[in-house]
Short mmCIF file of C-alpha atoms and ligand atoms in Angstrom, two decimals:
data_model
loop_
_atom_site.label_atom_id
_atom_site.label_comp_id
_atom_site.label_asym_id
_atom_site.label_seq_id
_atom_site.Cartn_x
_atom_site.Cartn_y
_atom_site.Cartn_z
CA MET A 1 7.54 5.99 -44.03
CA SER A 2 8.40 6.72 -40.42
CA SER A 3 6.30 5.53 -37.53
CA GLN A 4 7.81 7.65 -34.81
CA VAL A 5 6.71 7.26 -31.21
CA TYR A 6 7.69 9.22 -28.13
CA ARG A 7 8.38 8.53 -24.44
CA SER A 8 9.28 10.39 -21.23
CA THR A 9 12.91 10.60 -20.09
CA ARG A 10 11.90 9.46 -16.60
CA SER A 11 9.62 6.57 -17.47
CA SER A 12 10.63 3.01 -16.63
CA GLN A 13 7.64 1.60 -18.58
CA PRO A 14 7.22 1.04 -22.30
CA GLU A 15 5.52 4.13 -23.79
CA GLU A 16 4.31 4.90 -27.27
CA LEU A 17 3.04 8.46 -27.30
CA SER A 18 2.11 10.32 -30.45
CA PHE A 19 3.60 13.60 -31.62
CA GLU A 20 0.31 15.36 -30.88
CA ASP A 21 0.29 14.03 -27.30
CA VAL A 22 3.77 15.29 -26.57
CA VAL A 23 3.29 18.70 -28.18
CA MET A 24 0.02 19.42 -26.41
CA THR A 25 1.20 18.07 -23.02
CA GLY A 26 4.64 19.76 -22.91
CA LEU A 27 6.05 18.31 -19.69
CA ALA A 28 5.39 14.62 -18.91
CA PRO A 29 3.28 13.91 -15.79
CA ASP A 30 6.27 12.08 -14.22
CA GLY A 31 8.29 15.31 -14.47
CA GLY A 32 10.32 14.03 -17.43
CA LEU A 33 10.75 15.44 -20.91
CA TYR A 34 9.40 13.78 -24.03
CA LEU A 35 11.73 12.45 -26.70
CA PRO A 36 11.81 10.04 -29.63
CA SER A 37 13.62 6.94 -28.37
CA SER A 38 14.86 6.18 -31.85
CA ILE A 39 16.37 9.04 -33.81
CA PRO A 40 15.54 8.81 -37.52
CA GLN A 41 18.42 8.41 -39.98
CA LEU A 42 18.96 10.61 -43.02
CA PRO A 43 18.46 9.15 -46.47
CA SER A 44 21.86 7.86 -47.68
CA ASN A 45 22.06 10.34 -50.57
CA PHE A 46 20.90 13.38 -48.55
CA THR A 47 24.00 15.48 -49.31
CA GLU A 48 23.01 15.36 -52.98
CA THR A 49 19.22 15.46 -52.77
CA TRP A 50 18.91 18.03 -49.96
CA LYS A 51 21.72 20.47 -50.70
CA ASP A 52 19.73 22.82 -52.92
CA LEU A 53 16.47 22.76 -50.98
CA SER A 54 15.01 26.00 -49.63
CA PHE A 55 14.69 26.45 -45.87
CA ASN A 56 11.01 25.44 -45.99
CA GLU A 57 11.64 22.39 -48.18
CA LEU A 58 14.40 21.26 -45.86
CA ALA A 59 12.18 21.81 -42.81
CA PHE A 60 9.58 19.58 -44.43
CA GLU A 61 12.03 16.73 -45.12
CA ILE A 62 13.35 16.82 -41.55
CA LEU A 63 9.99 17.16 -39.79
CA ARG A 64 8.52 14.42 -41.95
CA LEU A 65 11.03 12.00 -40.41
CA TYR A 66 9.71 12.77 -36.91
CA ILE A 67 5.96 13.22 -37.49
CA ASN A 68 3.90 10.39 -38.92
CA GLU A 69 2.02 11.05 -42.13
CA LEU A 70 -1.15 9.79 -40.41
CA GLU A 71 -0.82 12.47 -37.74
CA ILE A 72 -0.16 15.38 -40.09
CA PRO A 73 -0.64 14.75 -43.82
CA SER A 74 2.14 16.15 -46.03
CA ASP A 75 0.09 18.98 -47.54
CA ASP A 76 -0.89 20.20 -44.08
CA LEU A 77 2.69 19.98 -42.81
CA LYS A 78 3.94 21.96 -45.80
CA ASP A 79 1.29 24.59 -45.18
CA LEU A 80 2.20 24.85 -41.47
CA ILE A 81 5.86 25.35 -42.36
CA LYS A 82 5.08 27.89 -45.06
CA ARG A 83 2.92 30.01 -42.77
CA SER A 84 5.45 29.79 -39.92
CA TYR A 85 8.35 31.18 -41.93
CA ALA A 86 6.43 33.66 -44.08
CA THR A 87 6.72 36.03 -41.10
CA PHE A 88 10.52 36.20 -41.42
CA ARG A 89 12.18 39.22 -43.00
CA SER A 90 14.85 37.19 -44.83
CA ASP A 91 14.02 34.99 -47.83
CA GLU A 92 16.58 32.53 -46.53
CA VAL A 93 14.90 32.63 -43.08
CA THR A 94 18.26 31.99 -41.33
CA PRO A 95 21.09 33.33 -43.53
CA ILE A 96 24.80 32.95 -42.79
CA LYS A 97 27.29 35.79 -42.94
CA LYS A 98 31.06 35.48 -43.14
CA LEU A 99 32.60 37.51 -40.34
CA ASP A 100 36.23 36.45 -40.45
CA ASP A 101 38.54 33.66 -41.62
CA ASN A 102 36.92 30.37 -40.51
CA LEU A 103 34.06 32.24 -38.83
CA HIS A 104 30.47 32.45 -40.08
CA ILE A 105 27.55 33.97 -38.22
CA LEU A 106 24.23 32.15 -38.45
CA GLU A 107 21.67 34.94 -38.14
CA LEU A 108 18.67 33.52 -36.32
CA PHE A 109 17.04 36.87 -35.56
CA HIS A 110 15.07 37.68 -38.70
CA GLY A 111 11.74 36.61 -37.21
CA PRO A 112 8.97 38.92 -35.96
CA THR A 113 10.48 39.55 -32.50
CA TYR A 114 14.12 39.71 -33.64
CA ALA A 115 15.21 36.68 -31.57
CA PHE A 116 16.03 33.08 -32.35
CA LYS A 117 13.08 31.76 -30.34
CA ASP A 118 10.84 32.85 -33.21
CA VAL A 119 12.17 29.99 -35.37
CA ALA A 120 10.53 27.53 -32.99
CA LEU A 121 7.60 29.53 -31.62
CA GLN A 122 6.20 30.62 -34.97
CA PHE A 123 5.86 26.93 -35.79
CA VAL A 124 4.61 25.87 -32.34
CA GLY A 125 1.82 28.48 -32.44
CA ASN A 126 0.57 27.16 -35.76
CA LEU A 127 0.83 23.60 -34.53
CA PHE A 128 -1.26 24.30 -31.39
CA GLU A 129 -3.95 25.87 -33.52
CA TYR A 130 -3.86 23.03 -36.04
CA PHE A 131 -4.37 20.31 -33.42
CA LEU A 132 -7.07 22.24 -31.53
CA VAL A 133 -9.08 23.22 -34.58
CA ARG A 134 -8.91 19.70 -35.99
CA CYS A 135 -10.22 18.30 -32.74
CA ASN A 136 -12.98 20.91 -32.53
CA ASN A 137 -14.09 20.35 -36.10
CA LYS A 138 -14.96 16.77 -35.17
CA LYS A 139 -17.29 17.90 -32.38
CA LYS A 140 -21.03 17.87 -32.62
CA GLU A 141 -23.07 21.03 -32.51
CA GLY A 142 -23.33 22.36 -28.95
CA GLU A 143 -20.40 20.35 -27.58
CA PRO A 144 -17.85 22.62 -25.84
CA ARG A 145 -14.78 23.44 -27.92
CA ASP A 146 -11.29 22.43 -26.77
CA ILE A 147 -9.32 25.52 -25.83
CA ILE A 148 -5.93 26.26 -24.41
CA THR A 149 -4.95 29.16 -22.17
CA VAL A 150 -1.22 29.68 -22.34
CA VAL A 151 0.10 31.36 -19.20
CA GLY A 152 3.74 32.36 -18.89
CA ALA A 153 6.10 34.65 -17.03
CA THR A 154 8.88 36.57 -18.72
CA SER A 155 11.80 38.68 -17.64
CA GLY A 156 11.57 40.24 -21.08
CA ASP A 157 12.98 38.09 -23.85
CA THR A 158 10.77 35.07 -24.28
CA GLY A 159 7.38 36.64 -23.69
CA SER A 160 7.33 38.48 -26.98
CA ALA A 161 8.33 35.40 -29.01
CA ALA A 162 5.49 33.46 -27.36
CA ILE A 163 3.00 36.27 -28.01
CA TYR A 164 3.97 36.58 -31.67
CA GLY A 165 3.76 32.80 -32.05
CA LEU A 166 0.23 32.63 -30.62
CA ARG A 167 -1.36 35.92 -31.68
CA GLY A 168 -4.63 35.50 -33.52
CA LYS A 169 -4.62 31.70 -33.20
CA LYS A 170 -8.05 30.14 -32.98
CA ASP A 171 -9.04 28.51 -29.66
CA VAL A 172 -5.82 29.76 -28.02
CA SER A 173 -5.51 32.59 -25.48
CA VAL A 174 -2.22 33.82 -24.13
CA PHE A 175 -1.46 35.64 -20.87
CA ILE A 176 2.08 36.85 -20.24
CA LEU A 177 3.09 38.19 -16.82
CA TYR A 178 6.06 40.49 -16.43
CA PRO A 179 7.43 42.56 -13.54
CA THR A 180 6.33 46.21 -13.74
CA GLY A 181 9.18 48.54 -14.63
CA ARG A 182 11.76 45.78 -14.76
CA ILE A 183 11.86 44.98 -18.45
CA SER A 184 13.32 47.19 -21.15
CA PRO A 185 11.05 49.67 -22.98
CA ILE A 186 11.52 47.83 -26.31
CA GLN A 187 10.57 44.52 -24.74
CA GLU A 188 7.48 46.04 -23.16
CA GLU A 189 6.49 47.72 -26.41
CA GLN A 190 6.91 44.46 -28.35
CA MET A 191 4.55 42.62 -26.04
CA THR A 192 1.94 45.25 -25.34
CA THR A 193 1.32 46.72 -28.80
CA VAL A 194 0.00 43.48 -30.29
CA GLU A 195 -3.61 44.10 -31.22
CA ASP A 196 -4.98 40.57 -31.39
CA ALA A 197 -7.83 40.00 -28.96
CA ASN A 198 -6.40 36.67 -27.72
CA VAL A 199 -3.20 38.31 -26.39
CA HIS A 200 -3.10 39.68 -22.83
CA THR A 201 -0.16 41.23 -21.00
CA LEU A 202 -0.26 41.49 -17.23
CA SER A 203 2.17 43.91 -15.66
CA VAL A 204 2.63 42.66 -12.11
CA ASN A 205 3.89 44.99 -9.40
CA GLY A 206 6.60 42.60 -8.15
CA THR A 207 9.70 40.73 -9.29
CA PHE A 208 10.23 38.18 -12.05
CA ASP A 209 10.34 35.46 -9.38
CA ASP A 210 6.93 36.61 -8.11
CA CYS A 211 5.57 36.27 -11.65
CA GLN A 212 7.06 32.80 -12.01
CA ASP A 213 5.65 31.70 -8.65
CA ILE A 214 2.18 32.88 -9.65
CA VAL A 215 2.40 30.96 -12.93
CA LYS A 216 3.51 27.83 -11.09
CA SER A 217 0.60 27.96 -8.65
CA ILE A 218 -1.85 28.52 -11.49
CA PHE A 219 -0.48 25.37 -13.16
CA GLY A 220 -0.99 23.49 -9.90
CA ASP A 221 -4.58 24.72 -9.43
CA LYS A 222 -6.66 21.77 -10.58
CA GLU A 223 -10.04 23.49 -10.60
CA PHE A 224 -8.74 26.45 -12.60
CA ASN A 225 -6.89 24.12 -14.91
CA ASP A 226 -9.91 21.92 -15.62
CA LYS A 227 -11.84 24.96 -16.68
CA TYR A 228 -9.26 26.94 -18.65
CA HIS A 229 -6.83 24.19 -19.82
CA VAL A 230 -3.69 26.02 -18.87
CA GLY A 231 -0.79 25.33 -21.20
CA ALA A 232 2.82 26.37 -21.60
CA VAL A 233 5.16 26.98 -24.49
CA ASN A 234 8.37 26.83 -22.49
CA SER A 235 11.65 25.61 -23.80
CA ILE A 236 11.06 21.96 -22.94
CA ASN A 237 8.32 21.51 -25.55
CA TRP A 238 9.54 18.90 -28.02
CA ALA A 239 8.20 20.81 -31.04
CA ARG A 240 10.60 23.65 -30.29
CA ILE A 241 13.63 21.35 -30.38
CA LEU A 242 12.35 19.80 -33.57
CA ALA A 243 11.78 23.10 -35.38
CA GLN A 244 15.29 24.29 -34.47
CA GLN A 245 16.95 21.41 -36.31
CA THR A 246 16.33 22.90 -39.74
CA TYR A 247 18.91 25.68 -39.48
CA TYR A 248 21.73 23.28 -38.64
CA PHE A 249 21.13 21.53 -41.95
CA TYR A 250 20.44 24.69 -43.90
CA SER A 251 23.55 26.53 -42.74
CA TYR A 252 25.67 23.42 -43.27
CA PHE A 253 24.63 23.26 -46.93
CA GLN A 254 24.96 27.03 -47.44
CA LEU A 255 28.48 26.96 -46.07
CA GLN A 256 29.60 23.94 -48.11
CA LYS A 257 28.28 25.63 -51.24
CA GLN A 258 30.05 28.89 -50.45
CA LEU A 259 33.34 27.15 -49.79
CA GLY A 260 32.93 24.74 -52.65
CA GLY A 261 34.00 21.68 -50.76
CA ASN A 262 33.90 19.35 -47.87
CA SER A 263 34.83 21.52 -44.94
CA LYS A 264 34.98 20.28 -41.40
CA VAL A 265 32.09 22.10 -39.71
CA ARG A 266 31.76 23.08 -36.07
CA PHE A 267 28.77 24.84 -34.51
CA VAL A 268 29.21 27.23 -31.58
CA VAL A 269 26.02 27.85 -29.61
CA PRO A 270 25.33 30.42 -26.87
CA SER A 271 23.54 28.15 -24.40
CA GLY A 272 21.21 28.49 -21.44
CA ASN A 273 18.53 25.84 -21.25
CA PHE A 274 20.35 23.68 -23.82
CA GLY A 275 17.43 23.69 -26.28
CA ASP A 276 19.21 25.31 -29.18
CA ILE A 277 22.33 23.14 -29.13
CA LEU A 278 20.29 20.00 -28.45
CA ALA A 279 18.68 20.51 -31.86
CA GLY A 280 22.22 20.33 -33.26
CA TYR A 281 22.76 17.03 -31.46
CA TYR A 282 19.70 15.55 -33.15
CA ALA A 283 21.02 16.73 -36.52
CA TYR A 284 24.34 15.04 -35.74
CA LYS A 285 22.70 11.80 -34.59
CA MET A 286 20.59 11.76 -37.74
CA GLY A 287 23.81 11.76 -39.75
CA LEU A 288 24.72 15.38 -40.50
CA PRO A 289 28.57 15.43 -40.59
CA VAL A 290 29.15 17.79 -37.66
CA ASP A 291 32.69 17.80 -36.27
CA LYS A 292 31.89 19.48 -32.95
CA LEU A 293 29.03 21.17 -31.13
CA ILE A 294 30.55 23.78 -28.86
CA ILE A 295 28.57 24.94 -25.83
CA ALA A 296 29.23 28.61 -25.03
CA THR A 297 28.01 29.70 -21.59
CA ASN A 298 28.06 32.99 -19.75
CA GLU A 299 29.03 33.11 -16.06
CA ASN A 300 26.11 30.78 -15.32
CA ASP A 301 28.30 27.91 -16.41
CA ILE A 302 26.77 24.63 -15.21
CA LEU A 303 27.19 23.11 -18.68
CA ASP A 304 30.83 24.09 -19.00
CA ARG A 305 31.53 22.74 -15.53
CA PHE A 306 29.83 19.45 -16.39
CA MET A 307 31.84 19.03 -19.58
CA LYS A 308 35.07 19.58 -17.68
CA SER A 309 34.37 17.55 -14.53
CA GLY A 310 31.32 15.34 -14.99
CA GLU A 311 29.67 16.98 -12.01
CA TYR A 312 26.28 18.56 -12.67
CA ALA A 313 25.88 21.01 -9.78
CA LYS A 314 23.19 23.62 -9.38
CA GLN A 315 25.17 25.85 -6.97
CA GLN A 316 21.99 27.09 -5.34
CA GLU A 317 24.04 28.86 -2.67
CA VAL A 318 25.85 30.94 -5.31
CA GLY A 319 22.55 31.71 -7.01
CA VAL A 320 21.92 32.82 -10.56
CA LYS A 321 24.37 35.50 -11.70
CA VAL A 322 22.99 38.58 -13.41
CA THR A 323 24.91 38.89 -16.67
CA TYR A 324 24.88 40.90 -19.88
CA SER A 325 23.22 37.94 -21.61
CA PRO A 326 20.06 37.54 -19.49
CA ALA A 327 18.39 34.95 -21.72
CA MET A 328 21.12 32.54 -20.60
CA ASP A 329 20.91 33.30 -16.87
CA ILE A 330 19.96 29.89 -15.50
CA LEU A 331 21.02 27.60 -12.65
CA ILE A 332 20.20 24.34 -14.42
CA SER A 333 19.69 23.62 -18.12
CA SER A 334 16.32 21.94 -18.43
CA ASN A 335 16.89 20.32 -21.83
CA PHE A 336 20.17 18.73 -20.78
CA GLU A 337 18.07 15.89 -19.38
CA ARG A 338 17.31 14.78 -22.93
CA LEU A 339 20.98 14.43 -23.86
CA LEU A 340 21.66 12.58 -20.62
CA TRP A 341 18.92 10.08 -21.44
CA TYR A 342 20.54 9.09 -24.76
CA LEU A 343 24.00 8.94 -23.17
CA ILE A 344 22.74 6.72 -20.35
CA ARG A 345 20.70 4.49 -22.63
CA ASP A 346 23.55 3.84 -25.04
CA ASN A 347 26.45 3.65 -22.57
CA VAL A 348 25.10 2.55 -19.20
CA ALA A 349 21.74 0.84 -19.81
CA ASN A 350 22.75 -1.50 -22.65
CA GLY A 351 20.40 0.21 -25.07
CA ASN A 352 17.37 -0.39 -22.87
CA ASP A 353 14.86 2.52 -22.87
CA GLU A 354 13.11 1.56 -19.63
CA LYS A 355 16.36 1.07 -17.75
CA ALA A 356 17.60 4.46 -19.00
CA GLY A 357 14.46 6.12 -17.60
CA GLU A 358 14.98 4.44 -14.26
CA ILE A 359 18.63 5.51 -13.98
CA LEU A 360 17.95 9.07 -15.13
CA SER A 361 15.08 9.40 -12.62
CA GLY A 362 17.58 8.52 -9.90
CA TRP A 363 20.02 11.21 -11.06
CA MET A 364 17.27 13.81 -11.20
CA LYS A 365 16.14 12.88 -7.72
CA GLU A 366 19.72 13.35 -6.52
CA LEU A 367 19.86 16.73 -8.22
CA LYS A 368 16.66 17.77 -6.51
CA GLU A 369 17.73 16.54 -3.09
CA ASN A 370 21.46 17.36 -3.06
CA GLY A 371 21.68 20.01 -5.74
CA LYS A 372 24.07 17.87 -7.80
CA PHE A 373 25.05 14.49 -9.22
CA THR A 374 28.17 13.12 -10.85
CA ALA A 375 27.94 11.21 -14.10
CA PRO A 376 30.14 8.13 -14.63
CA GLN A 377 33.29 8.71 -16.65
CA GLU A 378 32.05 6.82 -19.73
CA VAL A 379 29.05 9.15 -20.00
CA VAL A 380 31.20 12.27 -19.87
CA GLU A 381 33.65 10.80 -22.39
CA LYS A 382 30.82 9.96 -24.79
CA ALA A 383 29.50 13.52 -24.46
CA ARG A 384 32.97 14.82 -25.33
CA VAL A 385 33.02 12.91 -28.61
CA VAL A 386 30.88 15.62 -30.16
CA PHE A 387 30.50 18.33 -27.47
CA ASP A 388 33.07 20.76 -26.21
CA SER A 389 32.55 23.92 -24.17
CA ASP A 390 33.78 27.21 -22.84
CA ARG A 391 32.60 30.04 -20.61
CA VAL A 392 32.73 33.77 -21.30
CA SER A 393 32.80 36.49 -18.64
CA ASN A 394 30.79 39.72 -18.63
CA GLU A 395 33.98 41.65 -19.33
CA ASP A 396 34.81 39.54 -22.39
CA THR A 397 31.23 39.91 -23.64
CA ILE A 398 31.61 43.68 -23.85
CA LYS A 399 35.13 43.40 -25.31
CA THR A 400 33.93 41.09 -28.04
CA ILE A 401 31.11 43.43 -29.12
CA LYS A 402 33.74 46.18 -29.38
CA GLU A 403 36.26 44.03 -31.26
CA VAL A 404 33.79 42.76 -33.82
CA TYR A 405 32.58 46.31 -34.44
CA SER A 406 36.02 47.84 -34.83
CA ASN A 407 37.63 44.97 -36.81
CA ASN A 408 34.83 44.43 -39.28
CA PRO A 409 34.88 46.68 -42.38
CA GLU A 410 31.06 46.95 -42.26
CA LYS A 411 31.09 47.64 -38.52
CA TYR A 412 28.97 44.59 -37.84
CA ILE A 413 27.14 44.83 -34.50
CA ILE A 414 26.39 41.76 -32.42
CA ASP A 415 24.19 41.35 -29.36
CA PRO A 416 25.66 40.15 -26.03
CA HIS A 417 24.40 36.55 -26.42
CA THR A 418 25.94 36.31 -29.86
CA ALA A 419 29.15 37.75 -28.39
CA ILE A 420 29.41 34.78 -26.00
CA GLY A 421 29.43 32.48 -29.03
CA VAL A 422 31.80 34.64 -31.07
CA LYS A 423 34.35 34.87 -28.26
CA THR A 424 34.19 31.11 -27.81
CA SER A 425 34.61 30.64 -31.56
CA TYR A 426 37.78 32.74 -31.60
CA ARG A 427 39.26 30.70 -28.75
CA PHE A 428 38.56 27.46 -30.60
CA ILE A 429 39.80 28.75 -33.96
CA GLU A 430 43.14 29.33 -32.28
CA LYS A 431 43.21 25.73 -31.07
CA GLU A 432 41.85 24.19 -34.28
CA PRO A 433 42.19 26.45 -37.34
CA LYS A 434 41.50 23.65 -39.81
CA ALA A 435 37.75 23.82 -39.30
CA GLU A 436 34.98 26.20 -40.30
CA TYR A 437 32.97 27.61 -37.40
CA ILE A 438 29.29 28.49 -37.59
CA SER A 439 28.56 30.73 -34.61
CA LEU A 440 24.86 31.07 -33.82
CA SER A 441 23.55 34.62 -33.47
CA THR A 442 20.52 34.39 -31.20
CA ALA A 443 19.25 37.96 -30.99
CA HIS A 444 19.29 41.25 -32.85
CA PRO A 445 21.43 43.86 -31.04
CA ALA A 446 18.49 46.29 -30.79
CA LYS A 447 16.90 43.97 -28.22
CA PHE A 448 19.76 44.49 -25.80
CA SER A 449 20.37 48.18 -26.34
CA GLU A 450 21.79 48.90 -22.90
CA VAL A 451 24.72 46.48 -23.21
CA VAL A 452 25.35 47.27 -26.88
CA ASN A 453 25.44 50.98 -26.12
CA LYS A 454 27.73 50.41 -23.16
CA ALA A 455 30.16 48.63 -25.50
CA LEU A 456 29.97 51.01 -28.43
CA GLU A 457 29.08 54.50 -27.19
CA SER A 458 32.72 55.55 -27.02
CA PHE A 459 33.25 54.99 -30.77
CA ASP A 460 33.13 58.10 -32.94
CA GLY A 461 30.17 58.06 -35.25
CA TYR A 462 28.30 55.25 -33.49
CA SER A 463 24.59 55.85 -33.21
CA PHE A 464 22.07 53.39 -31.79
CA GLU A 465 19.17 54.93 -33.71
CA LYS A 466 21.04 54.91 -37.00
CA ASP A 467 23.21 51.80 -36.74
CA VAL A 468 21.15 49.38 -34.67
CA LEU A 469 17.47 50.18 -34.27
CA PRO A 470 15.31 48.76 -37.09
CA ALA A 471 12.48 51.05 -38.27
CA GLU A 472 9.93 48.40 -37.37
CA LEU A 473 10.98 48.37 -33.71
CA LYS A 474 11.28 52.13 -33.61
CA ALA A 475 7.70 52.47 -34.86
CA LEU A 476 6.41 50.48 -31.88
CA SER A 477 6.96 53.42 -29.55
CA THR A 478 4.15 55.34 -31.22
CA LYS A 479 1.64 52.49 -31.04
CA GLU A 480 -0.99 52.18 -28.38
CA LYS A 481 -0.13 49.82 -25.51
CA ARG A 482 -2.58 47.37 -23.98
CA ILE A 483 -1.55 46.53 -20.42
CA LYS A 484 -3.50 45.23 -17.48
CA LEU A 485 -1.87 46.33 -14.24
CA ILE A 486 -1.89 43.95 -11.29
CA ASP A 487 -1.08 46.12 -8.29
CA GLU A 488 0.42 43.37 -6.11
CA PRO A 489 1.87 39.89 -6.79
CA SER A 490 -1.34 38.09 -5.88
CA ILE A 491 -2.36 34.74 -7.36
CA GLU A 492 -6.03 35.54 -6.84
CA LYS A 493 -5.76 38.87 -8.64
CA VAL A 494 -4.05 37.26 -11.63
CA LYS A 495 -6.63 34.47 -11.78
CA GLN A 496 -9.41 37.06 -11.59
CA ALA A 497 -7.81 39.04 -14.43
CA ILE A 498 -7.72 35.90 -16.59
CA LYS A 499 -11.36 35.11 -15.78
CA ASP A 500 -12.42 38.68 -16.57
CA GLU A 501 -10.70 38.61 -19.93
CA LEU A 502 -12.00 35.18 -20.96
CA LYS A 503 -15.54 35.94 -19.74
CA PHE A 504 -16.57 32.39 -18.89
C1 PLP B 601 16.84 31.54 -25.15
C2 PLP B 601 18.04 32.24 -25.63
C3 PLP B 601 19.33 31.64 -25.62
C4 PLP B 601 19.60 30.28 -25.02
O1 PLP B 601 19.02 29.22 -25.72
P1 PLP B 601 18.80 27.81 -25.00
O2 PLP B 601 18.00 27.02 -25.94
O3 PLP B 601 18.04 28.13 -23.73
O4 PLP B 601 20.14 27.24 -24.72
C5 PLP B 601 20.39 32.37 -26.14
N1 PLP B 601 20.22 33.61 -26.62
C6 PLP B 601 19.02 34.22 -26.65
C7 PLP B 601 18.91 35.60 -27.19
C8 PLP B 601 17.89 33.56 -26.17
O5 PLP B 601 16.70 34.19 -26.19
#
């Protein structure tokens, strides 16, 4: 039985945190990210014993290796998993679809908000509730209950996945801020038509950056925090990385069964904050026979530049580029720090956890002060053992949506994020045709209607309503919206709105 403990990437002290600690805290107080210093190994016969498991059964086996039985008993863990994936529209949860020779699409968008973040956030929502309720059940009559008030800002894509993960959860409230008039109608409808009383959407008359700044100052407000226990579900939460590991295993087994053999498997992952592909790295380190993990970036290409040069540079002066794949529009990839920690520990710090934390802290300080650092050659070379990368332009994003549509007999339609991965896959298939490629599809095309229509509107017979828009999303437009308007980007007004809603 595992006895997994966790530590912060920036700590130079011994640490033995529990899974519950790291999930409920999110970001470590020293600014680092939590991770398991030892990555569990797969049972030696896993290819036989795991190959026919369902998605949920596989999730259980994997999560069990990272979460101690004493922290979450097996029956409870099974129940959490079952409830998390019962909301998906596909029995397989994350099915694969053959698109072309060597190319298989891993459809991660069958969750309630039609985006891959559901795979993690459906589970995280249940986990928050589980830990809070368990703690509250131990309290004496009259003692105040533990609560959490999740506050987040969204430019459209992540807010809805967070809301659907947390809706109706006991002792949890969620407030999502978004810039008025600057998110797409479907995104606004998804967030504002949720009826659960614990969900609140604040439409702020300002920009996305204004919303983010307000959230940051609320996090820094000690008095407010002590009272409302402000929490986050952003992409650095360890539970999200953990939950995303299942589909690497599941799709690997599905593919091997379909092809009836021992194919060399490569994963291609549209990447922004490096959370999705990092889950693949854990799967690989656990012992899943992955040949390559290929990072596919849009024009915000810090990861591709790092893989090619070893320099990790924020390019603040260039700024974040607005692309057709907005969920990947970042300057730095927050989860990359976790990969760096393992690479430093095993190649620079002689396997010493504390030393690795010390070195990584130095690099992060350099990044903060100078906007960049350069990793030693041995670190970059070790990263290249399993990672490779490429970058896809806006123009090629559109072209790829067109090509997939016109070349596929079923006229398969992909979203712009998926297109970044598919284009990268085609480039790699040309270089290495003796491998099978699993290209991760991170969103349903209906979520990015503007770009999809731009690519496909010139095709005879194409219709967004008929070919793309699912009935469930279409029906949202007739539902009543619940929105609280905040007429200026004011921290005080947002705090007041939260107080008014929570009524204490
Ligand atoms: C968040 C997101 C990504 C990027 O995932 P990371 O874990 O940040 O690398 C890609 N596509 C879509 C649609 C997303 O929402």
